Amino acid sequence: MSPKIGLLTAVHLASISKTLTATRPYALSTLYLQFHPQVAASVRCPRALGRFVASVYQSSVSWIGSEVDLRIMTGTLRTDPDAGAFSSQRKRPPMVDYLFFDYAVAAGADGEKYLSDRYPTAQVVELDTEAECTVELPSVLDPEVDTFRNVVLGGTFDRIHAGHKVLLTQAVLLATERLVVGVTDGPMNKGKKLYELIHPTEQRIAEVNQLLRDIDSTLRYEVVPIADPFGPTATDPNMDLIVVSTETARGGAKVNELRSRNGLNQLQVHTIELLDDEATIDDKEDKISSSNQRMDLLGSRLKPRKPAPANLPAKPYVIGLVGGIAAGKTKMRERFEKLGAGVIDCDKIGHQLYEPGEECHKQVVAAFGPEILRSDGTINRQALGAIVFGDRSKLDQLNAIMWEAIRKRAKEVAHTMYEQQGKEIVVMEAAVLLRAGWQQDCHEVWSCIVPREEAIRRLMERNQLAEKEAIRRVDAQVTSTEEIVKNSDIVFCTLWSYEFSQRQAEKAWAIIQHELKLKL
């Protein structure tokens, strides 16, 4: 079923909750809200509705559901000699499935007829056939606020949400000519929670640009990447106002300090309240945020399930579980074992393959000499380590022997689990999975991540290491967290409570059961 798009023309703003709720049965993916020309004529200035816009976005989830992307087109409030919202000069969505009106449409009315002609295949829906086309404004409008020619603001803007829409809409209402938006890039994102899941800068810039043009197509927009907290505010003399949230208000003062040192004018600072997240749970922030959205992605599918490689049998369904040091892989593997999966510990297999009598044991001794053996014939791994860790070519030689042997044994174990134990899903934990290329033996890859600081803390606590040694081990990892996430179908983060990690595992397990139509 293709996504449905609606365009709502509203005049009864005091009844907006009822109006928006009435669109819910139409299963929309996107709903554009524009204001009837009579609203523009009745409101002294567009910015007076800033608080109204914020309240609508705050409550929209309970009215129309979280799956609907609501976009309030405040550009239809600006003075327009060609009939405001119905002007042919206004930018509109290229395609609409429903034309909603919160009043009874008079036969032959010019404005409404223009929209019907513009979208000839759209279904016209009068959400309240008894209501007349008379303005009903919300009880409280914002007090008079100055406008500014050039307005600037910045942010991460990852996965546009209601808080972003409020921030950007308020900035649009305060600007008369130009709005500059800085979008964090590179090192600016590293300190963000679950930064590995942040969308690429180019994608975020494109999404902000599209939203701004939907809000108001009459302004000039400059959406640019920023690699420091100041961006263009450090050098652009043609700026008048900076918009900040209560969380970033201190940043506005810092910007003015820098502008003062650079001989530039001081910016007026406009602060916007953050929106509360009414559906928040423990471990998450109590405000609507991209961080919460990224936390919601944990345990969810990040990319569509791909067809199995031709060399891979359909059963058992093998999931590679990868992650950095101290990322919680083993505990996550144990969770899936309790949920019904067969599990393989590739590190344990590696230890077994070093034992006398194994073919791998013979190959390692042949490659590195009998001096690595103890008196009982077992391999002295410290002696072996002294040889390979000081010589990259020898380490590569050892890895080639071990990785191929582990790969072969793991495939045998997975097949046995399926044939003898009926395990249709097998989770294979392997820290080196991506480096060794074992993802070709997996139907998909799941991963565990934690911040660098948490991995260091866990190593110090678990292995009784000094901080310096823990840092060395964490930083010596070859595969970065970003690379791990890039190659993952589902990602987990075990930074928070046991219960939150468990919910992630159960969510992923439910997804794979549903997709494979299994009852485990």
Coordinates of C-alpha atoms in Angstrom, one line a residue:
M1 CA 0.0 0.0 0.0
S2 CA 1.5 3.3 -1.1
P3 CA 1.9 6.1 1.5
K4 CA -1.0 8.6 1.5
I5 CA -0.5 12.4 1.6
G6 CA -3.1 14.9 2.9
L7 CA -3.3 18.7 2.6
L8 CA -5.5 20.3 5.3
T9 CA -6.8 23.9 5.0
A10 CA -7.7 25.1 8.5
V11 CA -9.7 28.1 9.6
H12 CA -10.9 26.8 13.1
L13 CA -7.6 26.8 14.9
A14 CA -9.2 26.7 18.3
S15 CA -10.5 23.2 17.3
I16 CA -7.3 21.9 15.7
S17 CA -7.1 18.9 18.0
K18 CA -10.5 17.7 16.9
T19 CA -9.7 18.5 13.2
L20 CA -6.4 16.6 13.2
T21 CA -7.9 13.6 15.0
A22 CA -10.5 13.4 12.3
T23 CA -7.8 12.7 9.7
R24 CA -6.6 9.6 11.6
P25 CA -8.8 7.0 9.8
Y26 CA -7.2 8.0 6.4
A27 CA -3.9 6.3 7.3
L28 CA -1.7 9.1 6.2
S29 CA 2.1 9.1 6.0
T30 CA 2.4 12.9 5.6
L31 CA -0.1 15.7 6.5
Y32 CA 0.5 19.3 5.4
L33 CA -1.4 21.9 7.3
Q34 CA -2.0 25.3 5.7
F35 CA -4.0 28.3 7.0
H36 CA -7.0 29.7 5.3
P37 CA -6.6 33.3 4.0
Q38 CA -9.0 34.5 6.6
V39 CA -6.6 33.4 9.3
A40 CA -3.8 35.4 7.7
A41 CA -6.1 38.4 7.7
S42 CA -7.1 38.0 11.4
V43 CA -3.6 37.4 12.9
R44 CA -1.6 40.6 13.3
C45 CA 1.7 38.9 12.4
P46 CA 2.6 35.3 11.5
R47 CA 5.0 35.0 14.5
A48 CA 2.0 35.4 16.9
L49 CA 1.2 31.8 16.2
G50 CA 4.6 30.5 17.3
R51 CA 3.2 29.1 20.6
F52 CA 0.2 27.6 18.7
V53 CA 2.6 25.8 16.3
A54 CA 4.7 24.4 19.3
S55 CA 1.5 23.1 21.1
V56 CA 0.3 21.4 17.9
Y57 CA 3.6 19.6 17.3
Q58 CA 3.8 18.7 21.0
S59 CA 0.4 17.0 21.0
S60 CA 0.2 15.7 17.4
V61 CA 1.3 12.2 18.2
S62 CA -1.7 11.7 20.5
W63 CA -4.0 13.2 17.8
I64 CA -2.8 11.7 14.6
G65 CA -0.2 9.0 15.6
S66 CA 3.6 8.9 15.5
E67 CA 3.7 7.5 12.0
V68 CA 2.3 10.7 10.4
D69 CA 4.8 13.4 9.4
L70 CA 2.9 16.6 10.2
R71 CA 4.2 19.8 8.4
I72 CA 2.7 23.2 9.3
M73 CA 3.0 25.6 6.4
T74 CA 3.4 29.0 8.1
G75 CA 4.3 30.6 4.8
T76 CA 0.6 30.8 4.1
L77 CA 0.3 33.3 6.9
R78 CA 2.5 35.9 5.2
T79 CA 0.8 38.8 3.4
D80 CA -0.3 37.5 0.0
P81 CA -2.3 39.6 -2.5
D82 CA -3.2 36.5 -4.4
A83 CA -5.4 34.9 -1.7
G84 CA -2.8 33.5 0.8
A85 CA -3.1 29.7 1.1
F86 CA -4.8 29.4 -2.3
S87 CA -2.3 31.4 -4.2
S88 CA -0.8 29.8 -7.3
Q89 CA 2.5 31.2 -6.2
R90 CA 2.7 29.1 -3.0
K91 CA 4.9 26.0 -3.0
R92 CA 2.9 22.9 -2.4
P93 CA 3.5 19.2 -2.2
P94 CA 3.7 17.7 -5.8
M95 CA 1.1 15.1 -5.1
V96 CA -1.8 14.9 -2.6
D97 CA -4.3 12.1 -2.1
Y98 CA -6.8 13.9 0.2
L99 CA -7.8 17.6 0.4
F100 CA -9.1 18.2 3.9
F101 CA -11.1 21.2 5.0
D102 CA -12.3 21.9 8.5
Y103 CA -15.4 23.7 7.3
A104 CA -18.2 23.2 4.8
V105 CA -16.9 24.1 1.3
A106 CA -19.2 26.5 -0.6
A107 CA -20.0 25.4 -4.1
G108 CA -17.8 27.0 -6.7
A109 CA -15.6 28.8 -4.1
D110 CA -12.5 30.0 -6.0
G111 CA -9.8 29.0 -3.5
E112 CA -11.1 25.5 -2.9
K113 CA -11.7 25.1 -6.6
Y114 CA -8.1 26.0 -7.3
L115 CA -6.9 23.3 -5.0
S116 CA -9.3 20.7 -6.6
D117 CA -8.0 21.7 -10.0
R118 CA -4.4 21.5 -8.8
Y119 CA -5.0 18.0 -7.5
P120 CA -7.6 16.5 -9.7
T121 CA -7.3 13.0 -8.4
A122 CA -7.4 14.0 -4.7
Q123 CA -10.5 13.1 -2.7
V124 CA -12.1 16.1 -1.1
V125 CA -13.0 15.6 2.6
E126 CA -15.0 18.0 4.7
L127 CA -14.0 17.1 8.3
D128 CA -16.9 19.2 9.8
T129 CA -19.7 19.8 7.3
E130 CA -21.7 21.8 9.9
A131 CA -19.0 24.4 10.5
E132 CA -18.9 27.7 8.5
C133 CA -15.8 29.2 7.1
T134 CA -15.3 31.7 10.0
V135 CA -12.0 32.2 11.9
E136 CA -11.6 30.6 15.3
L137 CA -8.2 31.5 16.8
P138 CA -6.6 29.8 19.8
S139 CA -7.3 31.5 23.1
V140 CA -3.7 32.8 23.6
L141 CA -1.5 34.3 20.9
D142 CA 2.1 35.2 21.4
P143 CA 2.8 38.8 22.3
E144 CA 4.3 41.2 19.7
V145 CA 7.8 40.0 18.8
D146 CA 10.4 41.8 16.6
T147 CA 11.4 40.3 13.3
F148 CA 14.9 40.2 11.9
R149 CA 16.2 40.2 8.3
N150 CA 18.9 37.5 9.0
V151 CA 18.3 34.6 11.5
V152 CA 20.7 31.8 12.3
L153 CA 20.5 28.6 14.3
G154 CA 22.3 25.3 14.5
G155 CA 21.8 21.6 15.5
T156 CA 22.3 18.0 14.6
F157 CA 18.9 17.6 13.0
D158 CA 19.1 13.8 12.9
R159 CA 15.8 12.2 11.9
I160 CA 13.5 15.3 11.9
H161 CA 11.1 15.2 14.9
A162 CA 8.6 17.6 16.5
G163 CA 11.3 19.4 18.5
H164 CA 13.2 20.2 15.2
K165 CA 10.0 21.4 13.6
V166 CA 9.2 23.8 16.4
L167 CA 12.8 25.2 16.4
L168 CA 12.9 25.6 12.7
T169 CA 9.4 27.0 12.4
Q170 CA 10.0 29.6 15.1
A171 CA 13.2 30.7 13.3
V172 CA 11.2 31.0 10.1
L173 CA 8.6 33.1 11.8
L174 CA 11.2 35.5 13.1
A175 CA 13.0 35.9 9.8
T176 CA 12.0 38.3 7.0
E177 CA 14.7 37.5 4.4
R178 CA 17.3 34.9 5.2
L179 CA 17.6 31.9 7.5
V180 CA 21.0 30.2 8.0
V181 CA 21.0 26.7 9.5
G182 CA 24.2 25.0 10.6
V183 CA 24.1 21.2 10.6
T184 CA 26.8 19.4 12.7
D185 CA 29.4 17.5 10.9
G186 CA 32.4 15.3 11.6
P187 CA 33.9 15.8 15.1
M188 CA 30.8 17.8 16.2
N189 CA 28.8 14.5 16.3
K190 CA 31.3 12.4 18.2
G191 CA 30.0 13.5 21.6
K192 CA 26.4 12.7 20.8
K193 CA 24.7 9.7 22.2
L194 CA 24.8 6.8 19.7
Y195 CA 26.6 9.0 17.2
E196 CA 27.3 6.0 15.1
L197 CA 23.6 5.9 14.1
I198 CA 23.4 9.5 13.1
H199 CA 22.5 10.0 9.4
P200 CA 25.1 11.3 7.0
T201 CA 25.5 15.1 6.9
E202 CA 24.4 15.4 3.3
Q203 CA 21.1 13.5 4.1
R204 CA 20.4 15.7 7.2
I205 CA 21.0 18.9 5.2
A206 CA 18.7 17.7 2.4
E207 CA 15.9 16.9 5.0
V208 CA 16.3 20.3 6.7
N209 CA 16.1 22.1 3.4
Q210 CA 13.0 20.2 2.4
L211 CA 11.3 20.9 5.7
L212 CA 12.1 24.6 5.5
R213 CA 10.7 24.9 2.0
D214 CA 7.6 23.1 3.1
I215 CA 7.2 25.5 6.0
D216 CA 7.7 28.7 4.0
S217 CA 9.0 28.9 0.5
T218 CA 9.3 32.7 0.5
L219 CA 12.6 33.0 2.5
R220 CA 16.1 32.4 1.4
Y221 CA 17.7 29.4 3.1
E222 CA 21.4 28.5 3.6
V223 CA 21.8 25.1 5.2
V224 CA 25.5 24.4 5.7
P225 CA 27.7 21.8 7.5
I226 CA 29.5 23.0 10.6
A227 CA 32.6 21.4 12.1
D228 CA 32.7 23.7 15.3
P229 CA 30.1 25.2 17.6
F230 CA 30.2 28.6 15.8
G231 CA 30.0 27.9 12.1
P232 CA 29.2 30.9 10.0
T233 CA 28.4 33.1 13.0
A234 CA 32.1 33.5 13.6
T235 CA 32.6 35.5 10.3
D236 CA 29.3 36.5 8.8
P237 CA 28.6 40.2 9.4
N238 CA 25.0 40.0 8.0
M239 CA 23.4 38.2 10.9
D240 CA 20.9 39.7 13.4
L241 CA 19.3 37.0 15.6
I242 CA 20.4 33.6 16.8
V243 CA 17.7 31.0 17.8
V244 CA 18.6 28.6 20.6
S245 CA 16.9 26.1 22.8
T246 CA 16.9 26.2 26.6
E247 CA 19.5 23.4 26.4
T248 CA 21.9 25.4 24.1
A249 CA 21.2 28.9 25.5
R250 CA 24.8 29.3 26.8
G251 CA 26.0 28.8 23.2
G252 CA 24.3 32.0 22.2
A253 CA 26.4 33.9 24.7
K254 CA 29.6 32.2 23.5
V255 CA 28.8 33.2 19.9
N256 CA 28.5 36.8 20.9
E257 CA 31.8 36.7 22.8
L258 CA 33.5 35.4 19.6
R259 CA 31.7 38.0 17.4
S260 CA 32.9 40.7 19.8
R261 CA 36.5 39.6 19.5
N262 CA 36.1 39.5 15.7
G263 CA 34.7 43.0 15.5
L264 CA 31.2 41.9 14.5
N265 CA 27.8 43.0 15.7
Q266 CA 26.1 41.3 18.7
L267 CA 23.2 39.0 17.9
Q268 CA 19.9 39.1 19.6
V269 CA 19.2 35.8 21.2
H270 CA 15.8 34.1 21.1
T271 CA 15.3 31.1 23.3
I272 CA 12.8 28.3 22.7
E273 CA 11.5 25.8 25.2
L274 CA 12.2 22.1 24.5
L275 CA 9.2 19.8 24.0
D276 CA 8.6 17.2 26.7
D277 CA 8.5 13.6 25.6
E278 CA 5.3 12.3 27.0
A279 CA 6.1 8.7 26.1
T280 CA 9.6 8.6 27.7
I281 CA 10.8 5.6 29.8
D282 CA 13.6 5.0 32.2
D283 CA 17.1 5.3 30.6
K284 CA 15.8 7.9 28.0
E285 CA 15.7 11.7 28.1
D286 CA 12.5 13.4 29.2
K287 CA 12.5 15.7 26.1
I288 CA 11.7 14.9 22.5
S289 CA 15.2 14.3 21.1
S290 CA 17.1 12.6 18.3
S291 CA 19.0 10.7 21.0
N292 CA 15.7 9.1 22.1
Q293 CA 14.9 8.3 18.5
R294 CA 18.3 6.6 18.1
M295 CA 17.7 4.6 21.3
D296 CA 14.4 3.5 19.8
L297 CA 16.3 2.1 16.8
L298 CA 18.3 -0.3 19.0
G299 CA 17.1 -3.8 18.4
S300 CA 15.3 -2.7 15.3
R301 CA 16.1 -3.5 11.7
L302 CA 18.3 -0.7 10.2
K303 CA 18.1 -2.1 6.7
P304 CA 15.8 -4.4 4.8
R305 CA 16.6 -8.1 5.2
K306 CA 18.6 -9.1 2.1
P307 CA 18.4 -12.4 0.2
A308 CA 20.7 -15.2 1.5
P309 CA 24.0 -15.6 -0.4
A310 CA 23.8 -18.4 -3.0
N311 CA 26.5 -20.4 -1.1
L312 CA 24.4 -20.3 2.2
P313 CA 21.7 -22.9 3.0
A314 CA 18.4 -21.4 4.1
K315 CA 18.6 -23.3 7.4
P316 CA 19.9 -22.8 9.9
Y317 CA 19.5 -19.1 9.7
V318 CA 22.9 -17.8 10.9
I319 CA 23.3 -14.4 12.6
G320 CA 26.8 -13.1 13.1
L321 CA 27.1 -11.2 16.4
V322 CA 30.0 -8.8 16.4
G323 CA 31.2 -5.9 18.5
G324 CA 34.2 -4.2 20.1
I325 CA 36.0 -5.2 23.3
A326 CA 33.8 -5.1 26.4
A327 CA 30.7 -4.2 24.3
G328 CA 28.5 -6.8 25.9
K329 CA 28.5 -9.4 23.1
T330 CA 28.7 -12.4 25.4
K331 CA 25.7 -11.3 27.6
M332 CA 23.7 -10.6 24.5
R333 CA 24.5 -14.0 23.0
E334 CA 23.3 -15.6 26.3
R335 CA 20.1 -13.7 26.0
F336 CA 19.4 -15.2 22.6
E337 CA 20.3 -18.6 23.9
K338 CA 17.6 -18.2 26.5
L339 CA 15.1 -17.1 23.8
G340 CA 15.7 -20.3 21.8
A341 CA 18.6 -19.7 19.5
G342 CA 21.5 -22.0 19.0
V343 CA 24.7 -20.2 20.0
I344 CA 28.3 -20.4 18.9
D345 CA 31.3 -18.8 20.7
C346 CA 34.0 -18.5 18.1
D347 CA 36.6 -17.5 20.7
K348 CA 35.9 -20.7 22.5
I349 CA 36.3 -22.6 19.2
G350 CA 39.6 -20.9 18.7
H351 CA 40.9 -22.1 22.1
Q352 CA 39.7 -25.7 21.3
L353 CA 41.6 -25.7 18.0
Y354 CA 44.9 -25.0 19.7
E355 CA 44.6 -28.3 21.5
P356 CA 46.9 -31.3 20.6
G357 CA 45.3 -33.6 18.0
E358 CA 43.6 -30.8 16.1
E359 CA 44.7 -30.2 12.6
C360 CA 45.0 -26.5 13.4
H361 CA 47.5 -27.3 16.2
K362 CA 49.7 -29.1 13.7
Q363 CA 49.6 -26.2 11.2
V364 CA 50.5 -23.6 13.9
V365 CA 53.4 -25.7 15.2
A366 CA 54.6 -26.2 11.6
A367 CA 54.5 -22.5 10.9
F368 CA 56.1 -21.2 14.1
G369 CA 58.3 -24.0 15.3
P370 CA 58.4 -26.4 18.2
E371 CA 59.7 -23.7 20.6
I372 CA 56.1 -22.5 21.1
L373 CA 55.1 -25.9 22.7
R374 CA 55.1 -26.6 26.4
S375 CA 56.4 -29.9 27.7
D376 CA 52.9 -31.5 27.5
G377 CA 52.6 -30.7 23.8
T378 CA 50.1 -27.8 24.3
I379 CA 50.8 -24.5 22.6
N380 CA 52.3 -21.8 24.9
R381 CA 50.2 -18.8 23.7
Q382 CA 52.4 -16.3 25.4
A383 CA 55.4 -17.6 23.5
L384 CA 53.3 -17.6 20.3
G385 CA 52.2 -14.1 21.0
A386 CA 55.7 -12.9 21.5
I387 CA 56.5 -14.0 17.9
V388 CA 53.4 -12.7 16.1
F389 CA 52.6 -9.4 17.8
G390 CA 56.0 -8.0 16.9
D391 CA 55.8 -9.0 13.3
R392 CA 52.7 -8.1 11.2
S393 CA 53.4 -10.6 8.5
K394 CA 53.6 -13.4 11.1
L395 CA 50.3 -12.2 12.7
D396 CA 48.6 -12.3 9.3
Q397 CA 50.0 -15.8 8.8
L398 CA 48.6 -17.0 12.2
N399 CA 45.2 -15.3 11.5
A400 CA 45.0 -17.0 8.1
I401 CA 45.4 -20.4 9.7
M402 CA 43.1 -19.8 12.7
W403 CA 40.4 -17.9 10.9
E404 CA 39.8 -20.5 8.2
A405 CA 39.8 -23.3 10.8
I406 CA 37.4 -21.4 13.1
R407 CA 35.1 -20.7 10.1
K408 CA 35.0 -24.3 9.1
R409 CA 34.3 -25.6 12.6
A410 CA 31.6 -23.0 13.2
K411 CA 29.8 -24.0 10.1
E412 CA 30.0 -27.6 11.2
V413 CA 28.6 -26.8 14.7
A414 CA 25.8 -24.7 13.2
H415 CA 24.8 -27.6 10.9
T416 CA 24.8 -30.0 13.8
M417 CA 22.7 -27.7 16.0
Y418 CA 20.1 -27.6 13.2
E419 CA 20.1 -31.3 12.4
Q420 CA 20.3 -32.7 15.9
Q421 CA 18.8 -30.0 18.1
G422 CA 16.3 -28.4 15.7
K423 CA 17.9 -24.9 16.1
E424 CA 16.6 -23.0 13.1
I425 CA 18.4 -19.8 14.2
V426 CA 22.0 -19.8 15.2
V427 CA 23.8 -16.8 16.7
M428 CA 27.5 -16.9 16.1
E429 CA 29.5 -14.5 18.4
A430 CA 32.8 -13.5 16.7
A431 CA 34.8 -10.4 17.6
V432 CA 36.8 -10.7 14.3
L433 CA 33.8 -11.5 12.1
L434 CA 34.2 -8.5 9.8
R435 CA 38.0 -8.6 9.6
A436 CA 37.9 -12.3 8.9
G437 CA 35.2 -11.9 6.2
W438 CA 32.8 -14.4 7.9
Q439 CA 29.8 -12.2 7.1
Q440 CA 29.6 -14.2 3.9
D441 CA 28.7 -17.2 6.0
C442 CA 25.9 -15.3 7.8
H443 CA 22.4 -14.4 6.7
E444 CA 22.8 -11.1 8.5
V445 CA 25.0 -9.3 11.1
W446 CA 24.0 -8.0 14.5
S447 CA 26.3 -5.9 16.6
C448 CA 26.8 -4.6 20.2
I449 CA 28.3 -1.2 20.8
V450 CA 29.2 1.0 23.8
P451 CA 31.0 4.3 24.0
R452 CA 34.8 4.3 24.2
E453 CA 34.7 5.6 27.8
E454 CA 32.4 2.8 28.9
A455 CA 34.5 0.1 27.3
I456 CA 37.6 1.4 29.1
R457 CA 35.7 1.5 32.4
R458 CA 34.5 -2.1 31.9
L459 CA 37.9 -3.4 31.1
M460 CA 39.4 -1.8 34.2
E461 CA 36.7 -3.3 36.3
R462 CA 36.5 -6.7 34.7
N463 CA 40.2 -7.4 34.0
Q464 CA 41.6 -5.4 36.8
L465 CA 43.6 -3.3 34.4
A466 CA 45.3 0.1 34.9
E467 CA 43.5 2.9 33.0
K468 CA 46.5 3.3 30.7
E469 CA 46.5 -0.4 29.7
A470 CA 42.7 -0.4 29.2
I471 CA 42.9 2.6 26.9
R472 CA 45.7 0.9 24.9
R473 CA 43.6 -2.2 24.4
V474 CA 40.5 -0.2 23.4
D475 CA 42.4 2.0 21.0
A476 CA 44.3 -0.9 19.5
Q477 CA 41.1 -2.4 17.9
V478 CA 41.3 -2.5 14.2
T479 CA 37.6 -2.3 13.3
S480 CA 36.0 1.0 14.4
T481 CA 32.5 1.2 15.9
E482 CA 31.4 3.2 12.9
E483 CA 32.5 0.4 10.6
I484 CA 30.8 -2.2 12.7
V485 CA 27.5 -0.3 12.6
K486 CA 27.8 0.3 8.9
N487 CA 27.9 -3.5 8.3
S488 CA 25.1 -4.3 10.8
D489 CA 21.5 -5.1 10.1
I490 CA 20.5 -4.7 13.8
V491 CA 22.5 -2.8 16.5
F492 CA 22.3 -3.1 20.3
C493 CA 23.9 -0.9 22.9
T494 CA 24.3 -2.3 26.4
L495 CA 25.2 1.1 28.0
W496 CA 22.0 1.4 30.1
S497 CA 20.1 -0.9 32.4
Y498 CA 19.9 -4.7 32.1
E499 CA 16.1 -4.3 31.4
F500 CA 16.7 -1.9 28.5
S501 CA 19.3 -4.3 27.0
Q502 CA 16.8 -7.2 27.4
R503 CA 14.1 -5.2 25.6
Q504 CA 16.4 -4.7 22.7
A505 CA 17.1 -8.4 22.5
E506 CA 13.5 -9.3 22.7
K507 CA 12.6 -6.8 20.0
A508 CA 15.1 -8.2 17.6
W509 CA 14.1 -11.7 18.4
A510 CA 10.4 -10.9 17.7
I511 CA 11.4 -9.3 14.4
I512 CA 13.3 -12.3 13.2
Q513 CA 10.7 -14.8 14.3
H514 CA 8.0 -12.8 12.5
E515 CA 10.1 -12.6 9.3
L516 CA 11.0 -16.2 9.3
K517 CA 7.5 -17.2 10.4
L518 CA 8.9 -19.3 13.3
K519 CA 7.4 -20.3 16.6
L520 CA 10.3 -20.9 18.9

